[in-house]
């Protein structure tokens, strides 16, 4: 039978130590600052934070309310074109409609035109990943290995450029704006370039290298829902073609919500629109191509100005106001509790 004491250290043997090393870090002797909170410090923090948030929130709300914006829903006003687009076999038939509206006051400054979609879900996982970033960088890649399926190749093996569901569903309505002054009709000049982010235009999107775009995209075909190939998206400006087309880049930045707006054009500030859009009668002339009835969607055109805080979205300002109000109210509650406890302490001391 084994001796139970054989496992104990014998006389003269070194005892194993499990103590941490005798250093400032392991022995927790490093200098540290431990704030001593008192009622003055706590209340000052709450009231100063509340005052700051309220000030910023009020400024943001007032700034957002100063934005001039007009939104026009043309889904029902272009109902004839909408019915035509319900049948996919009519994809090559043109359909135009007009929407009249009136500006009662001048819209001064830079004016931006947006298109808005309602009930269009771009946040579905399979939709979001249905693209090939390597292809959009102009590289010669095998898109069969990407997540573009089923929008990768046609039955004859011709690859799509660009591939994927995001690119295939690109918004393709054409919207022109006309100003009705007296008996004349003036087309409002709109800028179609300079609307995308610099990083998108110069980093994330590149055209294949070749002596011209048509040869760069040789051997590829347009996505099924497109009416023209990618190298003819802008026939007036060759630099705004292919994967670096501003409309295409903006569409490829998917939205997190089902109702969203994307920048479409900017008003070119030249005579008679040097100061913005003057009051009067206007007309949107729309080439209707993007169907929305199948998913019960709506389409809008928005004319808006912007301010230092952005567009007409008061959410951030309201969030600051709510946070500031909560901080101030908490400060008052703590003050009331402190006064009550101090009064009770004084009473017992007198007893």
Short mmCIF file of C-alpha atoms in Angstrom, two decimals:
data_model
loop_
_atom_site.label_atom_id
_atom_site.label_comp_id
_atom_site.label_asym_id
_atom_site.label_seq_id
_atom_site.Cartn_x
_atom_site.Cartn_y
_atom_site.Cartn_z
CA UNK A 1 0.00 0.00 0.00
CA UNK A 2 1.39 3.39 -1.05
CA UNK A 3 2.32 5.93 1.54
CA UNK A 4 -0.19 8.81 1.34
CA UNK A 5 2.42 11.25 2.58
CA UNK A 6 4.72 10.54 -0.37
CA UNK A 7 3.09 13.30 -2.37
CA UNK A 8 3.97 15.97 0.20
CA UNK A 9 7.20 17.90 -0.37
CA UNK A 10 10.06 16.35 1.57
CA UNK A 11 12.33 18.29 3.83
CA UNK A 12 14.83 20.35 1.85
CA UNK A 13 12.68 20.48 -1.33
CA UNK A 14 11.56 23.88 -2.71
CA UNK A 15 7.87 24.61 -2.34
CA UNK A 16 6.25 25.53 -5.74
CA UNK A 17 4.85 29.05 -5.58
CA UNK A 18 1.68 30.13 -7.36
CA UNK A 19 1.94 33.76 -6.32
CA UNK A 20 2.14 36.37 -9.11
CA UNK A 21 5.45 38.04 -9.77
CA UNK A 22 6.31 40.91 -7.50
CA UNK A 23 5.75 43.62 -10.13
CA UNK A 24 3.66 46.78 -10.00
CA UNK A 25 1.34 45.48 -12.70
CA UNK A 26 0.71 41.98 -11.31
CA UNK A 27 0.52 43.19 -7.73
CA UNK A 28 -1.86 46.03 -8.72
CA UNK A 29 0.37 48.81 -7.47
CA UNK A 30 0.09 50.97 -10.59
CA UNK A 31 -1.02 54.56 -10.01
CA UNK A 32 -4.72 55.06 -10.67
CA UNK A 33 -7.23 57.86 -10.47
CA UNK A 34 -10.35 57.11 -8.51
CA UNK A 35 -12.86 59.94 -8.82
CA UNK A 36 -14.58 60.94 -5.64
CA UNK A 37 -18.12 61.68 -6.73
CA UNK A 38 -20.15 64.08 -4.68
CA UNK A 39 -23.55 65.61 -5.21
CA UNK A 40 -22.13 68.74 -6.89
CA UNK A 41 -20.12 66.71 -9.43
CA UNK A 42 -23.02 64.41 -10.28
CA UNK A 43 -25.60 67.16 -10.69
CA UNK A 44 -23.20 69.31 -12.71
CA UNK A 45 -22.55 66.41 -15.09
CA UNK A 46 -26.25 65.77 -15.66
CA UNK A 47 -27.23 69.41 -16.12
CA UNK A 48 -24.27 70.28 -18.36
CA UNK A 49 -24.86 67.19 -20.53
CA UNK A 50 -28.57 68.01 -20.76
CA UNK A 51 -27.90 71.64 -21.67
CA UNK A 52 -25.41 70.60 -24.37
CA UNK A 53 -27.76 68.01 -25.93
CA UNK A 54 -30.72 70.40 -25.85
CA UNK A 55 -28.72 73.16 -27.52
CA UNK A 56 -27.43 70.89 -30.28
CA UNK A 57 -30.84 69.27 -30.73
CA UNK A 58 -32.70 72.57 -31.09
CA UNK A 59 -30.13 73.78 -33.63
CA UNK A 60 -30.47 70.57 -35.66
CA UNK A 61 -34.28 70.68 -35.61
CA UNK A 62 -34.38 74.34 -36.67
CA UNK A 63 -31.83 73.61 -39.39
CA UNK A 64 -33.84 70.65 -40.73
CA UNK A 65 -37.05 72.69 -40.71
CA UNK A 66 -35.40 75.40 -42.81
CA UNK A 67 -34.94 72.97 -45.71
CA UNK A 68 -37.23 73.69 -48.65
CA UNK A 69 -38.63 70.50 -50.12
CA UNK A 70 -41.39 69.44 -52.48
CA UNK A 71 -42.28 65.78 -53.04
CA UNK A 72 -44.47 64.51 -55.87
CA UNK A 73 -45.82 60.97 -56.15
CA UNK A 74 -46.15 60.06 -59.83
CA UNK A 75 -47.17 56.41 -59.41
CA UNK A 76 -50.87 57.07 -60.09
CA UNK A 77 -50.36 59.99 -62.46
CA UNK A 78 -48.45 57.67 -64.78
CA UNK A 79 -50.90 54.77 -64.40
CA UNK A 80 -51.09 54.08 -68.15
CA UNK A 81 -47.33 53.56 -68.31
CA UNK A 82 -47.45 51.54 -65.14
CA UNK A 83 -49.92 49.08 -66.69
CA UNK A 84 -47.73 48.83 -69.79
CA UNK A 85 -44.69 47.93 -67.67
CA UNK A 86 -46.58 45.18 -65.84
CA UNK A 87 -46.03 43.01 -68.92
CA UNK A 88 -42.30 42.31 -69.23
CA UNK A 89 -42.68 41.70 -72.98
CA UNK A 90 -43.20 45.46 -73.43
CA UNK A 91 -39.69 46.29 -72.21
CA UNK A 92 -38.70 47.83 -75.56
CA UNK A 93 -41.80 50.06 -75.84
CA UNK A 94 -41.36 53.65 -74.76
CA UNK A 95 -43.89 55.31 -72.48
CA UNK A 96 -43.90 58.95 -71.37
CA UNK A 97 -46.02 60.90 -68.92
CA UNK A 98 -46.09 64.43 -67.52
CA UNK A 99 -46.74 65.75 -64.03
CA UNK A 100 -47.51 69.43 -63.46
CA UNK A 101 -46.92 71.27 -60.20
CA UNK A 102 -46.53 74.81 -58.90
CA UNK A 103 -43.91 76.42 -56.72
CA UNK A 104 -45.58 79.13 -54.67
CA UNK A 105 -42.25 80.52 -53.44
CA UNK A 106 -38.71 80.62 -54.79
CA UNK A 107 -36.38 77.81 -53.81
CA UNK A 108 -33.08 79.62 -53.38
CA UNK A 109 -29.63 78.07 -53.33
CA UNK A 110 -28.52 74.68 -54.57
CA UNK A 111 -31.47 72.49 -55.51
CA UNK A 112 -31.16 68.71 -55.62
CA UNK A 113 -33.46 66.27 -57.40
CA UNK A 114 -34.02 62.86 -55.82
CA UNK A 115 -36.04 59.84 -56.85
CA UNK A 116 -37.77 57.99 -54.05
CA UNK A 117 -38.98 54.40 -53.85
CA UNK A 118 -41.45 53.00 -51.35
CA UNK A 119 -41.85 49.34 -50.35
CA UNK A 120 -38.68 48.33 -52.24
CA UNK A 121 -36.66 46.09 -49.92
CA UNK A 122 -32.95 46.33 -50.68
CA UNK A 123 -31.94 44.87 -47.31
CA UNK A 124 -32.63 41.21 -48.15
CA UNK A 125 -29.41 39.30 -47.58
CA UNK A 126 -29.37 37.47 -50.91
CA UNK A 127 -30.09 40.71 -52.72
CA UNK A 128 -27.35 42.66 -50.91
CA UNK A 129 -24.60 40.13 -51.69
CA UNK A 130 -25.74 39.55 -55.29
CA UNK A 131 -22.87 41.47 -56.90
CA UNK A 132 -19.22 41.05 -57.85
CA UNK A 133 -17.00 43.77 -56.41
CA UNK A 134 -14.03 42.37 -58.32
CA UNK A 135 -15.93 42.78 -61.59
CA UNK A 136 -16.90 46.34 -60.65
CA UNK A 137 -13.20 47.10 -60.20
CA UNK A 138 -12.69 46.29 -63.87
CA UNK A 139 -10.96 42.95 -63.29
CA UNK A 140 -11.34 39.97 -65.57
CA UNK A 141 -12.90 37.52 -63.14
CA UNK A 142 -15.01 34.39 -63.35
CA UNK A 143 -18.39 35.63 -62.16
CA UNK A 144 -19.64 32.05 -61.92
CA UNK A 145 -17.79 31.89 -58.60
CA UNK A 146 -19.46 35.04 -57.30
CA UNK A 147 -22.81 35.50 -55.56
CA UNK A 148 -24.41 36.98 -58.70
CA UNK A 149 -26.50 33.91 -59.52
CA UNK A 150 -28.92 33.68 -61.21
CA UNK A 151 -27.85 36.92 -62.93
CA UNK A 152 -24.44 35.70 -64.05
CA UNK A 153 -24.66 34.45 -67.63
CA UNK A 154 -27.25 33.91 -70.32
CA UNK A 155 -28.15 30.44 -71.59
CA UNK A 156 -25.61 30.75 -74.41
CA UNK A 157 -22.85 31.38 -71.84
CA UNK A 158 -22.47 35.13 -72.38
CA UNK A 159 -21.58 36.77 -69.06
CA UNK A 160 -23.58 39.73 -67.80
CA UNK A 161 -21.87 43.04 -67.17
CA UNK A 162 -22.56 44.04 -64.51
CA UNK A 163 -23.81 40.86 -62.88
CA UNK A 164 -26.08 40.40 -59.88
CA UNK A 165 -29.57 41.29 -58.71
CA UNK A 166 -28.62 44.74 -57.44
CA UNK A 167 -27.34 45.89 -60.81
CA UNK A 168 -30.16 44.17 -62.70
CA UNK A 169 -32.82 46.09 -60.74
CA UNK A 170 -31.26 49.52 -61.33
CA UNK A 171 -33.70 52.45 -61.40
CA UNK A 172 -33.95 53.58 -65.02
CA UNK A 173 -36.71 56.19 -65.24
CA UNK A 174 -35.62 59.35 -67.06
CA UNK A 175 -36.86 62.56 -65.43
CA UNK A 176 -36.65 66.01 -67.04
CA UNK A 177 -37.81 69.27 -65.49
CA UNK A 178 -39.38 72.15 -67.46
CA UNK A 179 -40.21 75.67 -66.32
CA UNK A 180 -43.35 77.24 -67.81
CA UNK A 181 -42.65 80.97 -67.95
CA UNK A 182 -45.39 83.02 -69.57
CA UNK A 183 -45.98 81.36 -72.94
CA UNK A 184 -42.55 79.74 -73.22
CA UNK A 185 -41.26 76.45 -71.86
CA UNK A 186 -37.68 76.34 -70.59
CA UNK A 187 -35.90 73.09 -69.78
CA UNK A 188 -34.20 73.32 -66.40
CA UNK A 189 -30.51 72.38 -66.83
CA UNK A 190 -29.62 69.40 -64.65
CA UNK A 191 -26.17 68.06 -63.74
CA UNK A 192 -25.82 64.29 -63.93
CA UNK A 193 -22.19 64.05 -62.74
CA UNK A 194 -20.56 64.95 -59.46
CA UNK A 195 -23.37 63.32 -57.47
CA UNK A 196 -21.51 60.24 -56.19
CA UNK A 197 -18.89 59.94 -53.46
CA UNK A 198 -15.26 60.51 -54.44
CA UNK A 199 -14.23 57.16 -52.96
CA UNK A 200 -16.83 55.35 -55.07
CA UNK A 201 -15.86 57.08 -58.27
CA UNK A 202 -12.10 56.70 -57.81
CA UNK A 203 -11.63 53.62 -55.61
CA UNK A 204 -14.54 51.17 -55.59
CA UNK A 205 -15.58 51.32 -59.26
CA UNK A 206 -13.31 51.06 -62.30
CA UNK A 207 -13.83 50.26 -65.96
CA UNK A 208 -11.84 47.51 -67.68
CA UNK A 209 -8.69 48.79 -69.37
CA UNK A 210 -8.97 49.14 -73.15
CA UNK A 211 -8.68 51.76 -75.87
CA UNK A 212 -12.47 52.30 -75.77
CA UNK A 213 -15.38 51.15 -73.66
CA UNK A 214 -17.15 49.11 -76.31
CA UNK A 215 -14.08 46.92 -76.76
CA UNK A 216 -13.53 46.79 -72.98
CA UNK A 217 -16.95 45.17 -72.56
CA UNK A 218 -16.71 42.99 -75.67
CA UNK A 219 -18.00 39.49 -75.07
CA UNK A 220 -20.46 40.60 -72.38
CA UNK A 221 -24.17 41.45 -72.43
CA UNK A 222 -26.40 43.84 -70.51
CA UNK A 223 -28.46 42.56 -67.55
CA UNK A 224 -31.93 41.25 -68.53
CA UNK A 225 -33.88 44.27 -67.25
CA UNK A 226 -31.61 46.88 -68.83
CA UNK A 227 -32.48 48.61 -72.07
CA UNK A 228 -28.90 49.45 -73.08
CA UNK A 229 -25.43 48.03 -72.38
CA UNK A 230 -23.34 49.41 -69.54
CA UNK A 231 -20.97 51.31 -71.84
CA UNK A 232 -23.91 53.36 -73.21
CA UNK A 233 -25.47 54.50 -69.94
CA UNK A 234 -24.55 58.10 -70.77
CA UNK A 235 -24.22 58.64 -74.49
CA UNK A 236 -23.41 62.35 -74.04
CA UNK A 237 -20.45 61.98 -71.67
CA UNK A 238 -17.99 59.16 -72.28
CA UNK A 239 -16.36 59.69 -68.85
CA UNK A 240 -19.72 58.97 -67.22
CA UNK A 241 -20.09 55.53 -68.74
CA UNK A 242 -19.56 51.97 -67.71
CA UNK A 243 -19.08 51.09 -64.05
CA UNK A 244 -18.17 54.71 -63.19
CA UNK A 245 -21.57 56.06 -64.19
CA UNK A 246 -22.92 58.21 -61.35
CA UNK A 247 -26.48 56.84 -61.52
CA UNK A 248 -25.16 53.28 -61.42
CA UNK A 249 -22.78 53.96 -58.51
CA UNK A 250 -25.51 55.60 -56.43
CA UNK A 251 -27.91 52.72 -57.06
CA UNK A 252 -25.31 50.14 -56.02
CA UNK A 253 -25.19 51.73 -52.54
CA UNK A 254 -28.16 49.77 -51.18
CA UNK A 255 -30.53 51.18 -48.59
CA UNK A 256 -31.24 49.74 -45.16
CA UNK A 257 -34.94 50.60 -45.29
CA UNK A 258 -37.80 49.81 -47.66
CA UNK A 259 -38.54 53.52 -48.24
CA UNK A 260 -35.55 55.50 -49.44
CA UNK A 261 -34.41 58.23 -51.81
CA UNK A 262 -31.35 58.50 -54.03
CA UNK A 263 -29.77 61.59 -55.51
CA UNK A 264 -30.63 61.83 -59.20
CA UNK A 265 -29.65 65.30 -60.45
CA UNK A 266 -28.57 68.78 -59.37
CA UNK A 267 -29.94 71.98 -60.81
CA UNK A 268 -27.26 73.76 -62.82
CA UNK A 269 -27.27 77.32 -61.49
CA UNK A 270 -27.17 79.34 -64.69
CA UNK A 271 -29.61 81.95 -65.98
CA UNK A 272 -32.53 82.06 -65.27
CA UNK A 273 -31.79 79.56 -62.49
CA UNK A 274 -28.67 81.21 -61.09
CA UNK A 275 -30.34 81.77 -57.70
CA UNK A 276 -32.26 78.48 -57.66
CA UNK A 277 -35.76 77.66 -58.86
CA UNK A 278 -38.06 80.67 -59.21
CA UNK A 279 -41.71 80.45 -58.24
CA UNK A 280 -44.05 79.41 -61.01
CA UNK A 281 -45.43 76.45 -62.91
CA UNK A 282 -43.27 73.42 -63.64
CA UNK A 283 -43.62 70.09 -65.40
CA UNK A 284 -41.89 66.77 -64.87
CA UNK A 285 -41.61 64.80 -68.10
CA UNK A 286 -40.91 61.20 -67.24
CA UNK A 287 -39.83 58.31 -69.40
CA UNK A 288 -41.46 55.52 -67.38
CA UNK A 289 -39.36 52.34 -67.35
CA UNK A 290 -39.14 51.12 -63.74
CA UNK A 291 -42.13 48.89 -62.77
CA UNK A 292 -43.33 49.00 -59.16
CA UNK A 293 -46.86 47.56 -59.21
CA UNK A 294 -45.77 43.94 -58.66
CA UNK A 295 -44.36 44.73 -55.23
CA UNK A 296 -46.99 47.41 -54.45
CA UNK A 297 -44.41 50.15 -54.55
CA UNK A 298 -44.62 53.89 -55.07
CA UNK A 299 -42.35 56.31 -56.89
CA UNK A 300 -41.61 59.91 -56.00
CA UNK A 301 -39.66 62.87 -57.31
CA UNK A 302 -38.25 65.17 -54.66
CA UNK A 303 -36.83 68.67 -55.11
CA UNK A 304 -34.93 69.75 -52.02
CA UNK A 305 -32.28 72.08 -50.68
CA UNK A 306 -29.64 71.11 -48.14
CA UNK A 307 -28.20 72.89 -45.11
CA UNK A 308 -25.07 72.43 -42.98
CA UNK A 309 -26.70 69.52 -41.14
CA UNK A 310 -27.92 67.75 -44.29
CA UNK A 311 -31.40 67.36 -45.71
CA UNK A 312 -34.90 67.45 -44.28
CA UNK A 313 -34.46 64.78 -41.61
CA UNK A 314 -35.15 65.95 -38.03
CA UNK A 315 -34.43 62.53 -36.45
CA UNK A 316 -30.95 63.41 -35.16
CA UNK A 317 -32.17 66.70 -33.69
CA UNK A 318 -35.12 65.00 -31.99
CA UNK A 319 -32.78 62.34 -30.57
CA UNK A 320 -30.57 65.04 -29.06
CA UNK A 321 -33.58 66.87 -27.60
CA UNK A 322 -34.93 63.66 -26.03
CA UNK A 323 -31.51 62.77 -24.60
CA UNK A 324 -31.02 66.29 -23.21
CA UNK A 325 -34.49 66.33 -21.66
CA UNK A 326 -33.88 62.94 -20.03
CA UNK A 327 -30.56 64.15 -18.58
CA UNK A 328 -32.10 67.34 -17.15
CA UNK A 329 -35.07 65.49 -15.66
CA UNK A 330 -32.70 62.94 -14.09
CA UNK A 331 -30.75 65.82 -12.58
CA UNK A 332 -33.91 67.27 -11.02
CA UNK A 333 -34.91 63.84 -9.65
CA UNK A 334 -31.49 63.37 -8.05
CA UNK A 335 -31.70 66.89 -6.61
CA UNK A 336 -35.11 66.18 -5.06
CA UNK A 337 -33.89 62.89 -3.57
CA UNK A 338 -30.79 64.57 -2.17
CA UNK A 339 -32.77 67.41 -0.56
CA UNK A 340 -35.23 64.95 0.96
CA UNK A 341 -32.48 62.77 2.43
CA UNK A 342 -30.57 65.77 3.74
CA UNK A 343 -33.70 67.12 5.42
CA UNK A 344 -34.33 63.73 7.06
CA UNK A 345 -30.69 63.54 8.22
CA UNK A 346 -30.91 67.01 9.76
CA UNK A 347 -34.10 66.06 11.56
CA UNK A 348 -32.53 62.97 13.17
CA UNK A 349 -29.44 64.93 14.17
CA UNK A 350 -31.64 67.42 16.06
CA UNK A 351 -33.35 64.56 17.84
#
